[in-house]
GROMACS .gro file of C-alpha atoms in nm:
model
  443
    1MET     CA    1  -1.209   4.878   8.828
    2ARG     CA    2  -1.289   5.224   8.698
    3THR     CA    3  -0.997   5.197   8.456
    4ARG     CA    4  -1.147   4.877   8.321
    5ARG     CA    5  -1.486   5.052   8.295
    6LEU     CA    6  -1.324   5.327   8.089
    7VAL     CA    7  -1.160   5.070   7.864
    8GLY     CA    8  -1.500   4.906   7.817
    9ALA     CA    9  -1.651   5.239   7.716
   10VAL     CA   10  -1.372   5.295   7.465
   11LEU     CA   11  -1.426   4.948   7.320
   12ALA     CA   12  -1.800   5.015   7.286
   13ALA     CA   13  -1.719   5.339   7.108
   14GLY     CA   14  -1.494   5.140   6.879
   15LEU     CA   15  -1.780   4.906   6.797
   16VAL     CA   16  -1.995   5.204   6.705
   17ALA     CA   17  -1.720   5.330   6.478
   18SER     CA   18  -1.679   4.983   6.326
   19VAL     CA   19  -2.048   4.947   6.248
   20ALA     CA   20  -2.084   5.304   6.128
   21GLY     CA   21  -1.770   5.292   5.918
   22CYS     CA   22  -1.913   5.023   5.694
   23SER     CA   23  -2.237   5.201   5.615
   24SER     CA   24  -2.318   5.231   5.248
   25GLU     CA   25  -2.532   5.539   5.299
   26PRO     CA   26  -2.423   5.885   5.179
   27ALA     CA   27  -2.300   6.126   5.444
   28ASP     CA   28  -2.546   6.395   5.347
   29ASP     CA   29  -2.909   6.322   5.438
   30ALA     CA   30  -3.025   6.481   5.118
   31ALA     CA   31  -2.758   6.329   4.893
   32GLU     CA   32  -2.897   6.165   4.582
   33GLY     CA   33  -3.246   6.268   4.690
   34GLU     CA   34  -3.239   6.014   4.970
   35GLN     CA   35  -3.524   6.125   5.196
   36SER     CA   36  -3.616   5.799   5.366
   37LEU     CA   37  -3.551   5.610   5.686
   38GLU     CA   38  -3.549   5.239   5.759
   39VAL     CA   39  -3.732   5.193   6.089
   40TRP     CA   40  -3.768   4.873   6.289
   41THR     CA   41  -4.010   4.800   6.572
   42ARG     CA   42  -4.066   4.482   6.772
   43SER     CA   43  -4.422   4.427   6.660
   44ALA     CA   44  -4.685   4.175   6.562
   45ALA     CA   45  -4.967   4.273   6.324
   46GLU     CA   46  -5.178   4.467   6.575
   47SER     CA   47  -4.905   4.695   6.702
   48ALA     CA   48  -4.759   4.728   6.352
   49ALA     CA   49  -5.093   4.870   6.238
   50SER     CA   50  -5.061   5.142   6.500
   51TYR     CA   51  -4.704   5.226   6.404
   52GLN     CA   52  -4.805   5.245   6.039
   53MET     CA   53  -5.064   5.513   6.120
   54VAL     CA   54  -4.798   5.717   6.297
   55PHE     CA   55  -4.543   5.683   6.018
   56ASP     CA   56  -4.804   5.770   5.754
   57ALA     CA   57  -4.876   6.092   5.943
   58PHE     CA   58  -4.503   6.171   5.958
   59THR     CA   59  -4.460   6.117   5.584
   60GLU     CA   60  -4.763   6.331   5.505
   61LYS     CA   61  -4.624   6.611   5.720
   62THR     CA   62  -4.259   6.596   5.607
   63GLY     CA   63  -4.239   6.409   5.278
   64VAL     CA   64  -3.986   6.170   5.432
   65GLU     CA   65  -4.064   5.810   5.342
   66ILE     CA   66  -4.048   5.542   5.609
   67ASP     CA   67  -3.932   5.194   5.512
   68TYR     CA   68  -4.111   5.032   5.803
   69GLN     CA   69  -4.015   4.682   5.915
   70PRO     CA   70  -4.218   4.526   6.200
   71VAL     CA   71  -4.000   4.247   6.338
   72VAL     CA   72  -4.123   3.987   6.588
   73GLU     CA   73  -3.783   3.825   6.660
   74PHE     CA   74  -3.633   4.171   6.696
   75ASP     CA   75  -3.305   4.110   6.875
   76THR     CA   76  -3.221   3.798   6.674
   77GLN     CA   77  -3.269   3.984   6.347
   78LEU     CA   78  -3.089   4.290   6.482
   79GLN     CA   79  -2.781   4.083   6.559
   80ALA     CA   80  -2.789   3.947   6.205
   81ARG     CA   81  -2.794   4.300   6.066
   82ALA     CA   82  -2.519   4.406   6.305
   83SER     CA   83  -2.299   4.124   6.174
   84GLN     CA   84  -2.344   4.277   5.829
   85LYS     CA   85  -2.252   4.620   5.970
   86ASP     CA   86  -2.576   4.758   5.829
   87LEU     CA   87  -2.824   4.854   6.099
   88PRO     CA   88  -3.166   5.017   6.056
   89ASP     CA   89  -3.161   5.395   6.080
   90VAL     CA   90  -3.405   5.397   6.372
   91LEU     CA   91  -3.498   5.125   6.619
   92ILE     CA   92  -3.801   5.150   6.847
   93ASN     CA   93  -3.772   4.886   7.114
   94ASP     CA   94  -3.755   4.812   7.485
   95ALA     CA   95  -3.604   5.076   7.708
   96SER     CA   96  -3.454   4.791   7.909
   97SER     CA   97  -3.235   4.706   7.609
   98LEU     CA   98  -3.050   5.038   7.638
   99GLY     CA   99  -2.749   4.908   7.828
  100THR     CA  100  -2.720   4.602   7.606
  101TYR     CA  101  -2.729   4.806   7.286
  102VAL     CA  102  -2.473   5.052   7.422
  103ALA     CA  103  -2.240   4.770   7.525
  104GLN     CA  104  -2.268   4.618   7.178
  105GLY     CA  105  -2.213   4.950   7.003
  106LEU     CA  106  -2.546   4.933   6.818
  107ILE     CA  107  -2.685   5.278   6.897
  108LEU     CA  108  -2.565   5.636   6.899
  109PRO     CA  109  -2.574   5.883   7.190
  110ILE     CA  110  -2.795   6.188   7.151
  111GLU     CA  111  -2.786   6.544   7.277
  112ARG     CA  112  -3.107   6.590   7.471
  113ASP     CA  113  -3.112   6.968   7.429
  114SER     CA  114  -3.094   6.932   7.051
  115ILE     CA  115  -3.430   6.751   7.038
  116GLU     CA  116  -3.717   6.990   6.975
  117GLY     CA  117  -3.996   6.927   7.227
  118GLN     CA  118  -3.767   6.753   7.477
  119GLY     CA  119  -3.891   6.984   7.752
  120ASP     CA  120  -4.237   6.825   7.731
  121ILE     CA  121  -4.085   6.504   7.868
  122ALA     CA  122  -4.019   6.487   8.242
  123ASP     CA  123  -3.660   6.502   8.362
  124GLU     CA  124  -3.701   6.174   8.548
  125THR     CA  125  -3.804   6.006   8.223
  126TRP     CA  126  -3.499   6.141   8.043
  127GLU     CA  127  -3.277   6.030   8.331
  128GLN     CA  128  -3.384   5.671   8.266
  129ASN     CA  129  -3.201   5.696   7.932
  130VAL     CA  130  -2.860   5.789   8.073
  131GLY     CA  131  -2.595   5.521   8.025
  132LEU     CA  132  -2.311   5.427   8.257
  133ASP     CA  133  -2.088   5.667   8.065
  134GLY     CA  134  -2.317   5.961   8.144
  135ALA     CA  135  -2.437   6.000   7.784
  136THR     CA  136  -2.804   5.989   7.683
  137TYR     CA  137  -2.914   5.709   7.451
  138GLY     CA  138  -3.251   5.707   7.281
  139VAL     CA  139  -3.548   5.940   7.298
  140PRO     CA  140  -3.830   5.823   7.529
  141TRP     CA  141  -4.136   5.709   7.333
  142SER     CA  142  -4.372   5.524   7.569
  143ARG     CA  143  -4.385   5.398   7.927
  144GLN     CA  144  -4.612   5.148   8.101
  145ALA     CA  145  -4.671   4.945   8.413
  146ASN     CA  146  -4.793   4.588   8.426
  147VAL     CA  147  -5.146   4.562   8.559
  148THR     CA  148  -5.376   4.285   8.674
  149ILE     CA  149  -5.661   4.228   8.429
  150ILE     CA  150  -5.961   4.021   8.539
  151ARG     CA  151  -6.278   3.877   8.385
  152LYS     CA  152  -6.525   4.100   8.566
  153ASP     CA  153  -6.828   3.895   8.463
  154TRP     CA  154  -6.674   3.577   8.604
  155ARG     CA  155  -6.586   3.745   8.931
  156GLU     CA  156  -6.932   3.893   8.973
  157LYS     CA  157  -7.106   3.567   8.878
  158LEU     CA  158  -6.922   3.396   9.163
  159GLY     CA  159  -7.001   3.681   9.403
  160LEU     CA  160  -6.636   3.759   9.475
  161GLU     CA  161  -6.475   4.092   9.555
  162ILE     CA  162  -6.185   4.253   9.371
  163PRO     CA  163  -5.869   4.096   9.518
  164THR     CA  164  -5.645   4.331   9.714
  165THR     CA  165  -5.389   4.082   9.853
  166TRP     CA  166  -5.192   3.783   9.732
  167ASP     CA  167  -5.418   3.544   9.924
  168GLU     CA  168  -5.730   3.695   9.771
  169LEU     CA  169  -5.576   3.679   9.423
  170SER     CA  170  -5.488   3.313   9.470
  171ALA     CA  171  -5.839   3.239   9.599
  172LEU     CA  172  -5.993   3.411   9.295
  173ALA     CA  173  -5.773   3.207   9.062
  174ASN     CA  174  -5.881   2.888   9.236
  175ALA     CA  175  -6.247   2.988   9.213
  176PHE     CA  176  -6.216   3.054   8.840
  177ALA     CA  177  -6.068   2.705   8.801
  178THR     CA  178  -6.319   2.515   9.013
  179GLN     CA  179  -6.654   2.698   9.016
  180ASP     CA  180  -6.748   2.709   8.646
  181PRO     CA  181  -6.744   3.089   8.608
  182ASP     CA  182  -6.852   3.077   8.243
  183GLY     CA  183  -7.153   2.864   8.333
  184ASN     CA  184  -7.114   2.607   8.056
  185GLY     CA  185  -7.111   2.309   8.289
  186GLN     CA  186  -6.762   2.207   8.181
  187ALA     CA  187  -6.439   2.202   8.382
  188ASP     CA  188  -6.263   2.409   8.117
  189THR     CA  189  -6.159   2.733   8.286
  190TYR     CA  190  -5.845   2.834   8.473
  191GLY     CA  191  -5.723   3.113   8.694
  192MET     CA  192  -5.407   3.290   8.578
  193VAL     CA  193  -5.248   3.330   8.239
  194VAL     CA  194  -4.870   3.315   8.281
  195PRO     CA  195  -4.602   3.326   8.011
  196GLY     CA  196  -4.379   3.103   8.223
  197SER     CA  197  -4.112   3.015   7.970
  198ALA     CA  198  -3.755   3.124   8.036
  199LYS     CA  199  -3.721   3.223   7.670
  200ASN     CA  200  -3.642   3.594   7.637
  201GLY     CA  201  -3.682   3.623   8.014
  202TYR     CA  202  -4.061   3.597   8.004
  203ILE     CA  203  -4.114   3.448   8.349
  204ALA     CA  204  -3.881   3.707   8.502
  205ARG     CA  205  -4.080   3.991   8.346
  206TRP     CA  206  -4.402   3.837   8.480
  207GLY     CA  207  -4.281   3.727   8.823
  208ASN     CA  208  -4.057   4.012   8.927
  209SER     CA  209  -4.350   4.219   9.057
  210TYR     CA  210  -4.405   3.954   9.325
  211LEU     CA  211  -4.040   3.970   9.429
  212TRP     CA  212  -4.067   4.344   9.481
  213GLN     CA  213  -4.404   4.310   9.658
  214ALA     CA  214  -4.239   4.077   9.910
  215GLY     CA  215  -3.967   4.333   9.977
  216ALA     CA  216  -3.702   4.152   9.773
  217ASP     CA  217  -3.479   4.296   9.504
  218ILE     CA  218  -3.260   4.171   9.222
  219LEU     CA  219  -2.963   4.405   9.219
  220GLU     CA  220  -2.870   4.695   9.443
  221GLU     CA  221  -2.680   4.997   9.311
  222ASP     CA  222  -2.450   5.208   9.527
  223GLY     CA  223  -2.517   5.536   9.349
  224GLU     CA  224  -2.178   5.536   9.179
  225GLY     CA  225  -2.234   5.272   8.912
  226ALA     CA  226  -2.142   4.965   9.118
  227TYR     CA  227  -2.390   4.685   9.185
  228THR     CA  228  -2.431   4.391   9.421
  229SER     CA  229  -2.664   4.093   9.399
  230ALA     CA  230  -2.963   4.117   9.634
  231ILE     CA  231  -3.162   3.813   9.525
  232ASP     CA  232  -3.064   3.566   9.799
  233SER     CA  233  -3.295   3.683  10.077
  234PRO     CA  234  -3.585   3.562  10.293
  235GLU     CA  235  -3.810   3.805  10.107
  236ALA     CA  236  -3.723   3.650   9.772
  237GLU     CA  237  -3.784   3.305   9.919
  238GLU     CA  238  -4.132   3.414  10.030
  239ALA     CA  239  -4.211   3.551   9.684
  240MET     CA  240  -4.084   3.243   9.502
  241THR     CA  241  -4.280   3.018   9.736
  242PHE     CA  242  -4.599   3.209   9.652
  243ILE     CA  243  -4.525   3.191   9.279
  244ARG     CA  244  -4.448   2.818   9.292
  245ASP     CA  245  -4.763   2.753   9.495
  246GLN     CA  246  -4.969   2.905   9.213
  247PHE     CA  247  -4.805   2.679   8.956
  248CYS     CA  248  -4.850   2.377   9.181
  249THR     CA  249  -5.215   2.437   9.274
  250PRO     CA  250  -5.418   2.265   9.000
  251GLY     CA  251  -5.601   2.519   8.787
  252ASN     CA  252  -5.463   2.833   8.948
  253ILE     CA  253  -5.240   2.874   8.641
  254VAL     CA  254  -5.311   2.734   8.294
  255PRO     CA  255  -5.144   2.390   8.274
  256GLY     CA  256  -4.818   2.377   8.081
  257SER     CA  257  -4.744   2.745   8.133
  258VAL     CA  258  -4.380   2.677   8.225
  259ASN     CA  259  -4.322   2.620   7.854
  260LEU     CA  260  -4.524   2.910   7.713
  261THR     CA  261  -4.421   3.250   7.578
  262THR     CA  262  -4.652   3.549   7.544
  263ALA     CA  263  -4.730   3.448   7.186
  264GLU     CA  264  -4.851   3.112   7.314
  265THR     CA  265  -5.083   3.237   7.589
  266PRO     CA  266  -5.412   3.345   7.423
  267PHE     CA  267  -5.623   3.206   7.705
  268PHE     CA  268  -5.776   3.528   7.837
  269ALA     CA  269  -5.890   3.630   7.490
  270GLN     CA  270  -6.015   3.277   7.423
  271GLY     CA  271  -6.226   3.279   7.739
  272THR     CA  272  -6.049   2.995   7.916
  273ALA     CA  273  -5.862   3.192   8.186
  274GLY     CA  274  -5.966   3.496   8.385
  275ILE     CA  275  -5.660   3.668   8.539
  276TYR     CA  276  -5.360   3.813   8.358
  277LEU     CA  277  -5.075   4.020   8.501
  278THR     CA  278  -4.962   4.184   8.178
  279GLY     CA  279  -4.894   4.505   7.994
  280PRO     CA  280  -5.188   4.740   7.933
  281TYR     CA  281  -5.142   4.708   7.557
  282ASN     CA  282  -5.360   4.395   7.582
  283ILE     CA  283  -5.667   4.585   7.701
  284SER     CA  284  -5.797   4.666   7.353
  285SER     CA  285  -5.743   4.311   7.226
  286PHE     CA  286  -5.924   4.165   7.525
  287ASP     CA  287  -6.209   4.413   7.482
  288ALA     CA  288  -6.252   4.298   7.123
  289ALA     CA  289  -6.238   3.931   7.221
  290VAL     CA  290  -6.464   3.911   7.528
  291GLY     CA  291  -6.632   4.252   7.550
  292ALA     CA  292  -6.504   4.564   7.722
  293GLU     CA  293  -6.773   4.534   7.987
  294ASN     CA  294  -6.613   4.205   8.098
  295VAL     CA  295  -6.255   4.330   8.122
  296GLU     CA  296  -6.155   4.507   8.441
  297VAL     CA  297  -5.818   4.654   8.531
  298ILE     CA  298  -5.757   4.652   8.904
  299PRO     CA  299  -5.495   4.812   9.129
  300MET     CA  300  -5.214   4.566   9.190
  301PRO     CA  301  -5.296   4.329   9.479
  302SER     CA  302  -5.050   4.377   9.765
  303GLY     CA  303  -4.787   4.139   9.890
  304PRO     CA  304  -4.627   4.149  10.235
  305GLU     CA  305  -4.440   4.472  10.159
  306GLY     CA  306  -4.658   4.654   9.909
  307SER     CA  307  -4.800   4.653   9.559
  308THR     CA  308  -4.501   4.750   9.344
  309THR     CA  309  -4.542   4.651   8.981
  310PHE     CA  310  -4.298   4.596   8.698
  311ALA     CA  311  -4.259   4.896   8.469
  312GLU     CA  312  -4.098   4.919   8.131
  313GLY     CA  313  -4.115   5.126   7.816
  314GLU     CA  314  -3.990   5.185   7.465
  315ASN     CA  315  -3.728   5.424   7.332
  316ILE     CA  316  -3.645   5.564   6.990
  317TYR     CA  317  -3.285   5.457   6.925
  318PHE     CA  318  -3.059   5.589   6.650
  319GLY     CA  319  -2.879   5.306   6.468
  320ALA     CA  320  -2.501   5.335   6.483
  321SER     CA  321  -2.443   5.276   6.112
  322SER     CA  322  -2.688   5.540   5.992
  323GLU     CA  323  -2.558   5.861   5.839
  324LYS     CA  324  -2.901   6.025   5.836
  325ALA     CA  325  -2.867   6.216   6.160
  326ASP     CA  326  -3.100   6.498   6.058
  327LEU     CA  327  -3.375   6.258   5.952
  328GLN     CA  328  -3.333   6.045   6.265
  329LYS     CA  329  -3.376   6.357   6.475
  330GLN     CA  330  -3.671   6.479   6.265
  331LEU     CA  331  -3.859   6.152   6.315
  332ALA     CA  332  -3.787   6.142   6.689
  333GLU     CA  333  -3.908   6.500   6.731
  334PHE     CA  334  -4.234   6.415   6.556
  335LEU     CA  335  -4.286   6.097   6.759
  336ILE     CA  336  -4.282   6.284   7.090
  337THR     CA  337  -4.536   6.547   6.980
  338PRO     CA  338  -4.888   6.530   7.120
  339GLU     CA  339  -5.012   6.458   6.767
  340ALA     CA  340  -4.801   6.146   6.721
  341GLN     CA  341  -4.845   6.025   7.078
  342GLU     CA  342  -5.222   6.046   7.043
  343ILE     CA  343  -5.225   5.869   6.706
  344ALA     CA  344  -5.024   5.588   6.865
  345MET     CA  345  -5.287   5.551   7.137
  346LYS     CA  346  -5.579   5.509   6.896
  347ILE     CA  347  -5.759   5.184   6.829
  348GLU     CA  348  -5.865   5.158   6.465
  349THR     CA  349  -5.923   4.883   6.211
  350ASN     CA  350  -5.717   4.917   5.896
  351ALA     CA  351  -5.798   4.820   5.537
  352ALA     CA  352  -5.660   4.471   5.598
  353GLY     CA  353  -5.905   4.420   5.883
  354VAL     CA  354  -5.639   4.440   6.155
  355THR     CA  355  -5.741   4.627   6.469
  356SER     CA  356  -5.452   4.835   6.596
  357GLN     CA  357  -5.306   4.788   6.943
  358PRO     CA  358  -5.181   5.106   7.112
  359VAL     CA  359  -4.803   5.139   7.094
  360VAL     CA  360  -4.795   5.442   7.320
  361ARG     CA  361  -4.937   5.306   7.643
  362LEU     CA  362  -4.855   5.590   7.879
  363PRO     CA  363  -4.748   5.900   7.685
  364VAL     CA  364  -4.408   6.048   7.763
  365ASN     CA  365  -4.531   6.392   7.655
  366ASP     CA  366  -4.665   6.566   7.966
  367LYS     CA  367  -4.925   6.752   7.760
  368VAL     CA  368  -5.109   6.428   7.678
  369ASP     CA  369  -5.360   6.277   7.924
  370VAL     CA  370  -5.408   5.906   7.863
  371ALA     CA  371  -5.757   5.888   8.014
  372ALA     CA  372  -5.874   6.191   7.816
  373VAL     CA  373  -5.741   6.051   7.488
  374THR     CA  374  -5.877   5.701   7.538
  375GLY     CA  375  -6.198   5.798   7.716
  376ASP     CA  376  -6.134   5.493   7.933
  377ASP     CA  377  -6.093   5.520   8.310
  378ARG     CA  378  -5.911   5.187   8.321
  379TRP     CA  379  -5.608   5.365   8.181
  380SER     CA  380  -5.612   5.594   8.484
  381ILE     CA  381  -5.536   5.287   8.697
  382VAL     CA  382  -5.241   5.207   8.470
  383ALA     CA  383  -5.114   5.564   8.501
  384GLU     CA  384  -5.156   5.567   8.879
  385ASP     CA  385  -4.975   5.235   8.923
  386TYR     CA  386  -4.688   5.359   8.706
  387ALA     CA  387  -4.661   5.695   8.880
  388ASN     CA  388  -4.705   5.578   9.237
  389ASP     CA  389  -4.573   5.226   9.278
  390SER     CA  390  -4.369   5.088   8.989
  391LYS     CA  391  -4.011   4.983   8.938
  392THR     CA  392  -3.795   4.896   8.639
  393PHE     CA  393  -3.507   4.664   8.579
  394PRO     CA  394  -3.177   4.855   8.560
  395TRP     CA  395  -3.168   4.997   8.208
  396ASN     CA  396  -2.819   5.145   8.199
  397ILE     CA  397  -2.633   4.815   8.232
  398ASP     CA  398  -2.632   4.514   8.000
  399PHE     CA  399  -2.922   4.360   8.191
  400THR     CA  400  -3.016   4.094   7.935
  401ALA     CA  401  -2.782   3.837   8.091
  402PHE     CA  402  -2.918   3.902   8.443
  403ARG     CA  403  -3.277   3.873   8.323
  404GLN     CA  404  -3.200   3.542   8.156
  405ILE     CA  405  -3.026   3.405   8.466
  406LEU     CA  406  -3.329   3.503   8.674
  407ALA     CA  407  -3.572   3.354   8.422
  408ASP     CA  408  -3.386   3.023   8.383
  409ASN     CA  409  -3.376   2.964   8.757
  410MET     CA  410  -3.729   3.088   8.828
  411ASN     CA  411  -3.857   2.854   8.558
  412ALA     CA  412  -3.668   2.562   8.712
  413MET     CA  413  -3.804   2.637   9.059
  414VAL     CA  414  -4.170   2.655   8.953
  415ALA     CA  415  -4.142   2.352   8.724
  416ASP     CA  416  -4.065   2.128   9.023
  417CYS     CA  417  -4.314   2.146   9.309
  418ASP     CA  418  -4.049   1.998   9.541
  419SER     CA  419  -3.773   2.235   9.433
  420ASP     CA  420  -3.529   2.371   9.689
  421ILE     CA  421  -3.603   2.742   9.666
  422PRO     CA  422  -3.320   2.862   9.895
  423ALA     CA  423  -3.075   2.662   9.685
  424GLY     CA  424  -3.224   2.808   9.368
  425LEU     CA  425  -3.184   3.162   9.497
  426ALA     CA  426  -2.826   3.088   9.601
  427THR     CA  427  -2.757   2.971   9.246
  428ILE     CA  428  -2.899   3.293   9.103
  429ASP     CA  429  -2.690   3.494   9.348
  430GLU     CA  430  -2.372   3.314   9.246
  431GLN     CA  431  -2.445   3.361   8.875
  432PHE     CA  432  -2.538   3.726   8.927
  433GLN     CA  433  -2.212   3.790   9.107
  434ALA     CA  434  -2.014   3.633   8.825
  435GLN     CA  435  -2.199   3.845   8.569
  436LEU     CA  436  -2.140   4.162   8.770
  437GLU     CA  437  -1.769   4.089   8.771
  438ALA     CA  438  -1.772   4.010   8.398
  439GLN     CA  439  -1.933   4.348   8.329
  440ASP     CA  440  -1.702   4.531   8.572
  441LEU     CA  441  -1.997   4.644   8.782
  442VAL     CA  442  -1.847   4.572   9.124
  443LYS     CA  443  -1.629   4.798   9.333
   0.00000   0.00000   0.00000
């Protein structure tokens, strides 16, 4: 198996060479006066406004122009560019995509010690960026943990306490759906916002916290790069039963959520739902929509085995076809400075009237204190959840396929209130095992 793993690494290296070999860029960064970088981020307008502030500061400091492209359908467009063997110079996207990008030969390895300021980033954060081949891919940019956000005014109007357990969370959702928390006399409010579509793995990103809180897991790693499926367990059955019960209790979750992506779930901001397990990047948008005094971030309610929450982040990746190594490195070094990290945490309205959404949620630079920069104690809860009780998907493998398998089957189980959950978990387990073998991740 290890021989096959080595062959896979060689093939990935060949893909890098293939993509890079067709670049039309000059080998010398400064050749023909070319002092610019094409940079992609996965961003809608609000986060793009934040990135633009950061890139403007970089250009002012260095004179290097940034051809900035915010892309919503990031991976789809990236594959199109890869087919043309012409990738962006720098990609800022999900840390969980690391293994996928390495397997596809889309990004270059980096030398950590060559990055100025790398010592301001914790070793454990850097270790998250180590691939199966032992090389480091991408410079850490931001980290975050999903948090539970609640309409404080609704909760207080109904005289209810902050939920600390699954049962209390479910009861709060039901109260929001049945007790007219907005006081308008209409039955027009719901409990939870859930992006329950399987598209892009949305329901897996949302629901995985509950699996971990029940004591379940997805994959188990043996410490030597081999994995086994861990999804078919009584703990996972308990978690999936709880999740399905929320979907099948009228009003606990916004109706139709099994078909909705994050872009199609504006219900918290619209004032029609009052609970959202989501990334902290939404805090500023919710504040603007319903008033900061009505938006509370709470410690994650506990399941049977704890309150572990889903963590993720973003990395700065170097595109494999770029021949602007010095400029790639120069941008990455700026992005991890306290100056850039703090700019990326600001909330400002630009000339086009777009209010920026922070793109650094939890700073990777240890010299930056998120609560001090934001002046908002709610971010301390985010930081504490991330530091004390969070977990990520495996980043060093090509996890995209596993996430999609999980999402497809979770979606099917919650869409049918009479679904056979043990059978559904057994199906995931079988498909996981096949994918592990396909990726040569078994002993």
